[in-house]
CSV table of C-alpha atoms in Angstrom, one decimal:
chain,number,residue,atom,x,y,z
A,47,UNK,CA,-20.5,-12.4,-2.6
A,48,UNK,CA,-18.6,-9.4,-1.2
A,49,UNK,CA,-16.5,-9.3,-4.3
A,50,UNK,CA,-19.6,-9.4,-6.5
A,51,UNK,CA,-21.1,-6.5,-4.5
A,52,UNK,CA,-17.9,-4.5,-5.1
A,53,UNK,CA,-18.2,-5.2,-8.8
A,54,UNK,CA,-21.9,-4.1,-8.8
A,55,UNK,CA,-21.1,-0.7,-7.3
A,56,UNK,CA,-17.8,-0.2,-9.1
A,57,UNK,CA,-17.3,3.0,-11.1
A,58,UNK,CA,-16.2,2.0,-14.7
A,59,UNK,CA,-17.7,-1.5,-14.1
A,60,UNK,CA,-17.1,-3.9,-17.0
A,61,UNK,CA,-18.9,-7.1,-17.9
A,62,UNK,CA,-17.8,-9.8,-15.4
A,63,UNK,CA,-16.1,-13.1,-16.2
A,64,UNK,CA,-16.4,-15.6,-13.3
A,65,UNK,CA,-14.0,-18.4,-13.8
A,66,UNK,CA,-13.5,-21.7,-11.9
A,67,UNK,CA,-13.5,-25.4,-12.3
A,68,UNK,CA,-16.7,-27.4,-13.1
A,69,UNK,CA,-19.1,-27.6,-10.1
A,70,UNK,CA,-17.4,-25.2,-7.8
A,71,UNK,CA,-20.7,-23.3,-7.5
A,72,UNK,CA,-20.4,-20.4,-10.1
A,73,UNK,CA,-24.0,-20.7,-11.4
A,74,UNK,CA,-25.5,-21.0,-7.9
A,75,UNK,CA,-23.5,-18.0,-6.7
A,76,UNK,CA,-24.5,-15.7,-9.6
A,77,UNK,CA,-28.2,-16.7,-9.4
A,78,UNK,CA,-28.2,-16.1,-5.6
A,79,UNK,CA,-26.4,-12.7,-6.1
A,80,UNK,CA,-29.0,-11.7,-8.6
A,81,UNK,CA,-31.9,-12.7,-6.3
A,82,UNK,CA,-30.4,-10.8,-3.4
A,83,UNK,CA,-29.3,-7.5,-5.0
A,84,UNK,CA,-31.4,-7.1,-8.3
A,85,UNK,CA,-35.1,-6.9,-9.1
A,86,UNK,CA,-34.8,-9.5,-11.8
A,87,UNK,CA,-32.4,-12.2,-13.1
A,88,UNK,CA,-32.1,-12.9,-16.8
A,89,UNK,CA,-30.4,-16.3,-17.0
A,90,UNK,CA,-29.2,-17.9,-20.3
A,91,UNK,CA,-27.4,-21.2,-20.4
A,92,UNK,CA,-25.4,-21.9,-23.6
A,93,UNK,CA,-24.4,-25.4,-22.6
A,94,UNK,CA,-26.7,-26.9,-25.1
A,95,UNK,CA,-28.3,-23.9,-26.8
A,96,UNK,CA,-31.1,-24.2,-29.3
A,97,UNK,CA,-30.8,-22.9,-32.8
A,98,UNK,CA,-32.8,-19.8,-32.1
A,99,UNK,CA,-30.3,-18.7,-29.4
A,100,UNK,CA,-27.3,-19.5,-31.5
A,101,UNK,CA,-28.7,-17.6,-34.5
A,102,UNK,CA,-29.3,-14.6,-32.2
A,103,UNK,CA,-25.6,-14.2,-31.8
A,104,UNK,CA,-24.7,-15.0,-35.4
A,105,UNK,CA,-26.1,-11.6,-36.6
A,106,UNK,CA,-25.1,-8.2,-35.3
A,107,UNK,CA,-23.9,-8.2,-31.7
A,108,UNK,CA,-24.6,-4.6,-31.1
A,109,UNK,CA,-25.9,-4.3,-27.5
A,110,UNK,CA,-29.3,-2.8,-28.2
A,111,UNK,CA,-30.2,-5.5,-30.7
A,112,UNK,CA,-29.0,-8.3,-28.3
A,113,UNK,CA,-31.0,-6.8,-25.4
A,114,UNK,CA,-34.2,-6.5,-27.6
A,115,UNK,CA,-33.9,-10.0,-28.9
A,116,UNK,CA,-33.2,-11.5,-25.5
A,117,UNK,CA,-36.2,-9.7,-24.0
A,118,UNK,CA,-38.3,-11.3,-26.7
A,119,UNK,CA,-36.6,-14.7,-26.2
A,120,UNK,CA,-37.0,-14.6,-22.4
A,121,UNK,CA,-40.4,-12.7,-22.4
A,122,UNK,CA,-39.1,-10.3,-19.8
A,123,UNK,CA,-37.8,-6.7,-19.5
A,124,UNK,CA,-34.1,-6.3,-19.1
A,125,UNK,CA,-33.4,-3.0,-17.3
A,126,UNK,CA,-29.8,-1.6,-17.0
A,127,UNK,CA,-29.9,-1.2,-13.2
A,128,UNK,CA,-32.6,-3.7,-12.1
A,129,UNK,CA,-31.6,-6.8,-14.0
A,130,UNK,CA,-28.6,-9.1,-13.7
A,131,UNK,CA,-28.0,-10.7,-17.1
A,132,UNK,CA,-26.2,-14.0,-16.7
A,133,UNK,CA,-24.5,-15.8,-19.6
A,134,UNK,CA,-23.7,-19.3,-18.4
A,135,UNK,CA,-21.2,-21.6,-20.2
A,136,UNK,CA,-20.7,-18.7,-22.6
A,137,UNK,CA,-17.6,-20.3,-24.2
A,138,UNK,CA,-19.9,-22.7,-26.1
A,139,UNK,CA,-21.0,-19.8,-28.3
A,140,UNK,CA,-17.8,-17.8,-28.9
A,141,UNK,CA,-19.6,-14.7,-30.2
A,142,UNK,CA,-21.2,-14.3,-26.8
A,143,UNK,CA,-17.8,-13.6,-25.4
A,144,UNK,CA,-17.1,-11.2,-28.3
A,145,UNK,CA,-20.3,-9.3,-27.5
A,146,UNK,CA,-18.9,-8.4,-24.1
A,147,UNK,CA,-16.5,-5.9,-25.7
A,148,UNK,CA,-19.4,-4.0,-27.3
A,149,UNK,CA,-21.4,-4.0,-24.0
A,150,UNK,CA,-18.5,-2.4,-22.3
A,151,UNK,CA,-18.0,0.2,-25.0
A,152,UNK,CA,-21.6,1.0,-26.0
A,153,UNK,CA,-23.8,-0.1,-23.1
A,154,UNK,CA,-21.8,-0.1,-19.8
A,155,UNK,CA,-24.9,0.5,-17.8
A,156,UNK,CA,-26.0,-3.1,-18.0
A,157,UNK,CA,-25.0,-5.6,-15.4
A,158,UNK,CA,-23.6,-8.6,-17.3
A,159,UNK,CA,-22.0,-11.6,-15.6
A,160,UNK,CA,-20.5,-14.5,-17.6
A,161,UNK,CA,-19.6,-17.9,-16.2
A,162,UNK,CA,-18.1,-21.1,-17.6
A,163,UNK,CA,-16.1,-24.0,-16.4
A,164,UNK,CA,-14.0,-24.0,-19.5
A,165,UNK,CA,-13.7,-20.2,-20.1
A,166,UNK,CA,-9.9,-20.3,-19.5
A,167,UNK,CA,-9.4,-22.9,-22.4
A,168,UNK,CA,-11.6,-21.0,-24.9
A,169,UNK,CA,-9.9,-17.7,-24.1
A,170,UNK,CA,-6.6,-19.2,-25.3
A,171,UNK,CA,-8.1,-20.2,-28.6
A,172,UNK,CA,-8.9,-18.1,-31.6
A,173,UNK,CA,-12.0,-16.6,-29.9
A,174,UNK,CA,-12.1,-12.8,-30.3
A,175,UNK,CA,-11.7,-12.2,-26.6
A,176,UNK,CA,-12.4,-8.7,-25.3
A,177,UNK,CA,-9.0,-8.1,-23.7
A,178,UNK,CA,-9.2,-5.2,-21.2
A,179,UNK,CA,-13.0,-5.0,-21.6
A,180,UNK,CA,-14.0,-7.3,-18.8
A,181,UNK,CA,-13.6,-7.7,-15.0
A,182,UNK,CA,-12.5,-11.2,-13.9
A,183,UNK,CA,-13.1,-13.2,-10.7
A,184,UNK,CA,-12.2,-16.8,-9.9
A,185,UNK,CA,-14.2,-19.1,-7.7
A,186,UNK,CA,-12.4,-21.8,-5.9
A,187,UNK,CA,-13.8,-24.9,-3.9
A,188,UNK,CA,-14.6,-24.2,-0.3
A,189,UNK,CA,-11.7,-23.9,2.0
A,190,UNK,CA,-11.5,-25.3,5.5
A,191,UNK,CA,-12.9,-22.1,7.1
A,192,UNK,CA,-15.9,-22.2,4.8
A,193,UNK,CA,-16.3,-25.9,5.6
A,194,UNK,CA,-16.5,-25.0,9.3
A,195,UNK,CA,-19.2,-22.4,8.5
A,196,UNK,CA,-21.2,-25.0,6.6
A,197,UNK,CA,-21.0,-27.3,9.6
A,198,UNK,CA,-22.3,-24.5,11.9
A,199,UNK,CA,-19.0,-23.8,13.6
A,200,UNK,CA,-18.7,-20.1,12.8
A,201,UNK,CA,-18.4,-19.4,16.6
A,202,UNK,CA,-15.1,-21.4,16.8
A,203,UNK,CA,-13.6,-19.5,13.8
A,204,UNK,CA,-14.6,-16.2,15.3
A,205,UNK,CA,-13.2,-17.2,18.7
A,206,UNK,CA,-9.9,-18.5,17.3
A,207,UNK,CA,-9.3,-15.3,15.2
A,208,UNK,CA,-9.3,-13.4,18.5
A,209,UNK,CA,-7.6,-16.1,20.5
A,210,UNK,CA,-5.2,-17.9,18.1
A,211,UNK,CA,-3.3,-19.8,20.8
A,212,UNK,CA,-6.3,-21.4,22.4
A,213,UNK,CA,-6.4,-25.2,22.2
A,214,UNK,CA,-9.9,-25.8,23.7
A,215,UNK,CA,-11.4,-26.8,20.4
A,216,UNK,CA,-8.6,-28.9,19.1
A,217,UNK,CA,-10.5,-32.3,19.4
A,218,UNK,CA,-13.5,-30.8,17.5
A,219,UNK,CA,-11.3,-29.3,14.9
A,220,UNK,CA,-9.3,-32.5,14.5
A,221,UNK,CA,-12.5,-34.4,13.7
A,222,UNK,CA,-13.7,-31.7,11.2
A,223,UNK,CA,-10.2,-31.6,9.7
A,224,UNK,CA,-10.4,-35.3,8.9
A,225,UNK,CA,-13.8,-34.9,7.5
A,226,UNK,CA,-12.6,-32.1,5.2
A,227,UNK,CA,-9.7,-34.2,4.0
A,228,UNK,CA,-12.2,-36.8,2.9
A,229,UNK,CA,-15.0,-34.6,1.6
A,230,UNK,CA,-13.1,-31.6,0.3
A,231,UNK,CA,-14.7,-28.4,-0.7
A,232,UNK,CA,-16.9,-29.1,-3.7
A,233,UNK,CA,-20.2,-27.4,-2.6
A,234,UNK,CA,-22.5,-30.4,-3.6
A,235,UNK,CA,-20.4,-32.8,-1.5
A,236,UNK,CA,-20.3,-30.5,1.5
A,237,UNK,CA,-24.0,-29.8,1.4
A,238,UNK,CA,-24.8,-33.5,1.2
A,239,UNK,CA,-22.5,-34.3,4.1
A,240,UNK,CA,-24.0,-31.6,6.3
A,241,UNK,CA,-27.5,-33.0,5.6
A,242,UNK,CA,-27.0,-36.7,5.4
A,243,UNK,CA,-23.6,-37.7,6.9
A,244,UNK,CA,-23.3,-40.5,4.4
A,245,UNK,CA,-19.9,-41.5,3.1
A,246,UNK,CA,-21.4,-43.5,0.2
A,247,UNK,CA,-23.2,-40.3,-1.0
A,248,UNK,CA,-19.9,-38.4,-0.9
A,249,UNK,CA,-18.1,-41.0,-3.0
A,250,UNK,CA,-21.0,-41.0,-5.6
A,251,UNK,CA,-20.9,-37.2,-5.9
A,252,UNK,CA,-17.1,-37.1,-6.3
A,253,UNK,CA,-17.2,-39.9,-8.8
A,254,UNK,CA,-19.7,-38.0,-10.9
A,255,UNK,CA,-17.7,-34.8,-10.8
A,256,UNK,CA,-14.5,-36.6,-11.9
A,257,UNK,CA,-16.6,-38.3,-14.6
A,258,UNK,CA,-17.7,-35.0,-15.9
A,259,UNK,CA,-14.1,-33.8,-16.0
A,260,UNK,CA,-13.2,-36.9,-18.1
A,261,UNK,CA,-16.1,-36.2,-20.5
A,262,UNK,CA,-14.8,-32.7,-21.0
A,263,UNK,CA,-11.5,-34.2,-22.2
A,264,UNK,CA,-13.2,-36.0,-24.9
A,265,UNK,CA,-15.8,-33.4,-25.8
A,266,UNK,CA,-13.5,-30.4,-26.2
A,267,UNK,CA,-10.2,-31.8,-27.5
A,268,UNK,CA,-9.0,-34.1,-30.3
A,269,UNK,CA,-8.4,-37.8,-29.6
A,270,UNK,CA,-4.6,-37.5,-29.1
A,271,UNK,CA,-4.8,-34.6,-26.7
A,272,UNK,CA,-7.7,-36.2,-24.8
A,273,UNK,CA,-5.7,-39.4,-24.2
A,274,UNK,CA,-2.7,-37.3,-22.9
A,275,UNK,CA,-4.9,-35.2,-20.7
A,276,UNK,CA,-6.4,-38.4,-19.2
A,277,UNK,CA,-2.9,-39.8,-18.7
A,278,UNK,CA,-1.8,-36.7,-16.8
A,279,UNK,CA,-5.0,-36.7,-14.8
A,280,UNK,CA,-4.8,-40.3,-13.7
A,281,UNK,CA,-1.1,-40.0,-12.9
A,282,UNK,CA,-1.5,-37.4,-10.2
A,283,UNK,CA,-1.8,-39.9,-7.3
A,284,UNK,CA,1.4,-41.6,-8.4
A,285,UNK,CA,3.1,-38.2,-8.6
A,286,UNK,CA,2.1,-37.6,-4.9
A,287,UNK,CA,3.1,-41.1,-3.8
A,288,UNK,CA,6.8,-40.3,-4.5
A,289,UNK,CA,8.8,-37.6,-2.9
A,290,UNK,CA,9.9,-35.8,-6.1
A,291,UNK,CA,11.4,-32.4,-6.4
A,292,UNK,CA,9.3,-31.8,-9.6
A,293,UNK,CA,6.7,-33.3,-11.9
A,294,UNK,CA,8.0,-36.5,-13.6
A,295,UNK,CA,6.8,-37.2,-17.1
A,296,UNK,CA,8.1,-40.8,-16.7
A,297,UNK,CA,5.4,-41.4,-14.1
A,298,UNK,CA,2.7,-40.6,-16.7
A,299,UNK,CA,4.1,-43.0,-19.3
A,300,UNK,CA,7.4,-44.7,-19.8
A,301,UNK,CA,9.6,-42.6,-22.1
A,302,UNK,CA,7.2,-39.6,-22.0
A,303,UNK,CA,8.6,-36.3,-22.9
A,304,UNK,CA,7.7,-32.8,-21.8
A,305,UNK,CA,6.9,-31.5,-25.3
A,306,UNK,CA,4.3,-34.3,-25.8
A,307,UNK,CA,2.3,-33.3,-22.7
A,308,UNK,CA,2.7,-29.6,-22.4
A,309,UNK,CA,-0.6,-28.9,-24.1
A,310,UNK,CA,-2.4,-31.5,-21.9
A,311,UNK,CA,-1.1,-29.9,-18.7
A,312,UNK,CA,-2.1,-26.4,-19.9
A,313,UNK,CA,-5.6,-27.7,-20.7
A,314,UNK,CA,-6.0,-29.0,-17.2
A,315,UNK,CA,-4.7,-25.7,-15.8
A,316,UNK,CA,-7.0,-23.6,-17.9
A,317,UNK,CA,-10.0,-25.8,-16.9
A,318,UNK,CA,-9.1,-25.1,-13.3
A,319,UNK,CA,-8.6,-28.8,-12.6
A,320,UNK,CA,-5.0,-28.7,-11.5
A,321,UNK,CA,-2.7,-26.0,-10.0
A,322,UNK,CA,0.9,-25.7,-11.1
A,323,UNK,CA,3.5,-24.5,-8.6
A,324,UNK,CA,6.8,-23.6,-10.2
A,325,UNK,CA,10.3,-23.9,-8.7
A,326,UNK,CA,12.5,-20.9,-7.8
A,327,UNK,CA,16.1,-21.0,-6.8
A,328,UNK,CA,16.3,-17.7,-5.1
A,329,UNK,CA,14.7,-16.3,-2.0
A,330,UNK,CA,15.6,-12.7,-2.0
A,331,UNK,CA,14.7,-11.3,-5.4
A,332,UNK,CA,11.4,-9.9,-6.6
A,333,UNK,CA,9.2,-10.3,-8.5
A,334,UNK,CA,9.5,-14.0,-7.7
A,335,UNK,CA,7.7,-15.0,-10.9
A,336,UNK,CA,10.6,-13.6,-12.9
A,337,UNK,CA,12.9,-16.2,-11.4
A,338,UNK,CA,10.5,-19.2,-11.8
A,339,UNK,CA,11.8,-22.2,-13.6
A,340,UNK,CA,9.2,-23.2,-16.2
A,341,UNK,CA,10.6,-26.7,-16.6
A,342,UNK,CA,10.5,-27.5,-12.9
A,343,UNK,CA,7.1,-27.6,-11.3
A,344,UNK,CA,4.6,-29.6,-9.3
A,345,UNK,CA,1.0,-30.3,-10.1
A,346,UNK,CA,-1.7,-30.2,-7.4
A,347,UNK,CA,-5.4,-31.0,-7.7
A,348,UNK,CA,-8.1,-28.4,-7.5
A,349,UNK,CA,-9.8,-30.1,-4.5
A,350,UNK,CA,-8.4,-32.3,-1.8
A,351,UNK,CA,-11.6,-34.4,-1.6
A,352,UNK,CA,-11.6,-35.1,-5.3
A,353,UNK,CA,-7.9,-36.0,-5.1
A,354,UNK,CA,-8.6,-38.3,-2.2
A,355,UNK,CA,-11.3,-40.1,-4.3
A,356,UNK,CA,-9.1,-40.2,-7.3
A,357,UNK,CA,-6.3,-41.8,-5.2
A,358,UNK,CA,-8.9,-44.2,-3.6
A,359,UNK,CA,-7.8,-43.4,-0.1
A,360,UNK,CA,-10.3,-44.9,2.4
A,361,UNK,CA,-11.7,-43.2,5.4
A,362,UNK,CA,-9.9,-45.6,7.7
A,363,UNK,CA,-6.6,-44.0,6.5
A,364,UNK,CA,-8.0,-40.5,6.8
A,365,UNK,CA,-9.1,-41.2,10.4
A,366,UNK,CA,-5.7,-42.5,11.4
A,367,UNK,CA,-3.5,-40.1,13.4
A,368,UNK,CA,-0.6,-40.3,11.0
A,369,UNK,CA,-1.3,-42.8,8.2
A,370,UNK,CA,-2.8,-40.3,5.8
A,371,UNK,CA,0.4,-38.2,5.9
A,372,UNK,CA,2.8,-41.1,5.9
A,373,UNK,CA,1.1,-42.7,2.9
A,374,UNK,CA,1.9,-39.8,0.6
A,375,UNK,CA,5.1,-38.5,2.2
A,376,UNK,CA,3.4,-35.5,3.6
A,377,UNK,CA,2.3,-34.3,0.2
A,378,UNK,CA,-1.4,-34.6,1.1
A,379,UNK,CA,-0.7,-31.9,3.7
A,380,UNK,CA,0.8,-29.7,1.0
A,381,UNK,CA,-2.3,-30.3,-1.1
A,382,UNK,CA,-4.5,-29.2,1.8
A,383,UNK,CA,-2.4,-26.1,2.5
A,384,UNK,CA,-2.3,-25.1,-1.2
A,385,UNK,CA,-6.1,-25.2,-1.4
A,386,UNK,CA,-6.4,-23.0,1.6
A,387,UNK,CA,-4.0,-20.4,0.1
A,388,UNK,CA,-5.5,-20.5,-3.4
A,389,UNK,CA,-5.7,-16.7,-3.6
A,390,UNK,CA,-1.9,-16.4,-3.3
A,391,UNK,CA,0.6,-17.2,-6.1
A,392,UNK,CA,2.9,-19.8,-4.6
A,393,UNK,CA,6.2,-21.2,-5.7
A,394,UNK,CA,8.6,-23.8,-4.1
A,395,UNK,CA,12.2,-23.3,-3.4
A,396,UNK,CA,15.2,-25.7,-3.9
A,397,UNK,CA,18.7,-25.0,-2.8
A,398,UNK,CA,21.5,-27.4,-3.5
A,399,UNK,CA,20.7,-31.1,-3.7
A,400,UNK,CA,18.8,-31.7,-0.5
A,401,UNK,CA,17.1,-28.4,0.6
A,402,UNK,CA,13.5,-27.7,-0.5
A,403,UNK,CA,11.0,-25.4,1.1
A,404,UNK,CA,7.4,-26.5,0.2
A,405,UNK,CA,6.1,-23.0,-0.7
A,406,UNK,CA,7.4,-19.5,-1.0
A,407,UNK,CA,5.3,-16.4,-1.8
A,408,UNK,CA,5.8,-12.8,-2.4
A,409,UNK,CA,3.9,-10.6,0.0
A,410,UNK,CA,4.3,-6.9,-1.0
A,411,UNK,CA,8.1,-6.5,-1.1
A,412,UNK,CA,8.7,-9.4,1.3
A,413,UNK,CA,9.4,-13.1,0.4
A,414,UNK,CA,7.7,-15.5,2.8
A,415,UNK,CA,8.9,-19.1,3.1
A,416,UNK,CA,6.2,-21.6,4.0
A,417,UNK,CA,7.1,-25.1,5.4
A,418,UNK,CA,4.4,-27.8,5.7
A,419,UNK,CA,5.0,-30.5,8.3
A,420,UNK,CA,2.6,-33.4,8.3
A,421,UNK,CA,2.8,-34.1,12.0
A,422,UNK,CA,4.2,-32.8,15.2
A,423,UNK,CA,7.9,-33.3,14.3
A,424,UNK,CA,8.7,-29.8,13.2
A,425,UNK,CA,12.4,-30.0,12.7
A,426,UNK,CA,12.9,-28.4,9.2
A,427,UNK,CA,16.5,-28.3,8.0
A,428,UNK,CA,15.5,-26.8,4.7
A,429,UNK,CA,13.5,-24.0,6.2
A,430,UNK,CA,16.5,-23.3,8.5
A,431,UNK,CA,18.8,-23.2,5.5
A,432,UNK,CA,16.5,-20.8,3.7
A,433,UNK,CA,16.3,-18.5,6.8
A,434,UNK,CA,20.1,-18.5,7.3
A,435,UNK,CA,20.7,-17.7,3.6
A,436,UNK,CA,18.0,-15.0,3.0
A,437,UNK,CA,17.0,-13.8,6.5
A,438,UNK,CA,13.3,-13.3,5.6
A,439,UNK,CA,11.2,-11.0,7.8
A,440,UNK,CA,8.6,-13.6,8.4
A,441,UNK,CA,8.6,-17.4,8.0
A,442,UNK,CA,5.6,-19.7,8.3
A,443,UNK,CA,5.4,-23.3,9.4
A,444,UNK,CA,2.2,-25.3,9.2
A,445,UNK,CA,2.1,-28.5,11.4
A,446,UNK,CA,-0.1,-30.4,13.8
A,447,UNK,CA,1.5,-28.6,16.7
A,448,UNK,CA,-0.4,-25.8,18.4
A,449,UNK,CA,-0.2,-22.3,16.9
A,450,UNK,CA,2.5,-20.2,18.4
A,451,UNK,CA,5.0,-17.4,17.5
A,452,UNK,CA,8.7,-17.7,17.9
A,453,UNK,CA,10.5,-14.6,17.0
A,454,UNK,CA,10.2,-14.3,13.2
A,455,UNK,CA,8.9,-17.9,12.8
A,456,UNK,CA,5.2,-18.4,13.1
A,457,UNK,CA,3.9,-22.0,13.6
A,458,UNK,CA,0.3,-22.3,12.5
A,459,UNK,CA,-1.7,-25.4,13.3
A,460,UNK,CA,-3.2,-27.0,10.3
A,461,UNK,CA,-6.5,-26.9,12.2
A,462,UNK,CA,-6.2,-23.1,12.4
A,463,UNK,CA,-5.0,-22.5,8.9
A,464,UNK,CA,-7.6,-19.8,8.4
A,465,UNK,CA,-5.4,-17.6,10.7
A,466,UNK,CA,-2.8,-17.4,8.0
A,467,UNK,CA,-3.8,-14.1,6.5
A,468,UNK,CA,-4.4,-12.6,9.9
A,469,UNK,CA,-1.0,-13.4,11.1
A,470,UNK,CA,0.7,-12.4,7.8
A,471,UNK,CA,-1.0,-9.0,7.9
A,472,UNK,CA,1.3,-7.9,10.6
A,473,UNK,CA,-1.2,-8.9,13.3
A,474,UNK,CA,1.4,-10.9,15.3
A,475,UNK,CA,1.8,-7.9,17.7
A,476,UNK,CA,-1.9,-8.1,18.5
A,477,UNK,CA,-1.6,-11.8,19.1
A,478,UNK,CA,1.4,-11.3,21.5
A,479,UNK,CA,-0.5,-8.6,23.4
């Protein structure tokens, strides 16, 4: 919401593109934004548009004509400053996206926000996309801090941000952490859990979301590509069940080759369903992305709750002290951490045959290694190797041990992962004081 407000007040504002996977809350957010900060909301959904709406964009897409015709279509006045105009699922009518260029050039006074779960896919097709003519934001599933807010625990978050080493709330946080691993951060699932506390409801909601993803495979691709997307999608639990140093195509299908599945993986990425983390072999050169290995990568799911459902992990395993992490060799902890750090571009590092640091990221001119330990055993030979080799200014370790600082190594409890940015932003001196 704060980012949307910045966009509203921005000088040189452009039409907004709000991206994100299906059902992360894009439509709800834009409508709520419009109700709070505009006099009116003009909402148009192109998911299943009628002929009249499609024909409107077949003709001239000059802004004055579009606004006039939409006013007639909606039977309302669309004012430049008082109306938020929302084009939802705009990718279904490509000329809607093309029109954004002309709104920016000829009618920048209008507030236009465009959303769509498959925008990323259509922007890579032959659509005349208005490059440089739009502002973009991406909406992710709720992270653990937002999950705590939803459960009425804002006070704990506020307290821990000022007292990061306090352990008073560990038992409460442990229970909420397990709930989050099971439920995840899809808004509908979280809202239902807060209201009903019913596990069967959660499973039904998650199954419906995954089912909608699968329907998109068929609806928006040819048969061959749809089958390959489905194979990649269904193979993700098996990828996590093995401690691999990269994504293995053989797990998808015996004898599978990269070139056969590249398009399928890109489709899932563009749809926001999976996240790709590439391997780097250096830890002291920037920009890190210039040293990424495109052929060595790992795929993570958009949401840990959806992944848990896809992998059919029961609550009994989640509720166990260690079984959830042992079951997937700690990679479920990596999935959790990656979702919390979604706004950062992450890589993973390998050195030699045995050393691997779960994540590395560039923070300004610094490279920060991030080790994820799934329990209280925090001995990390790979992180030590990285630190001895590159001497990073700051190293991060996530584990189930309590948050503490040890020289240049910061151990952050998985329960307190929302402290990450605070500690990274050179706030460790405040914590020590």
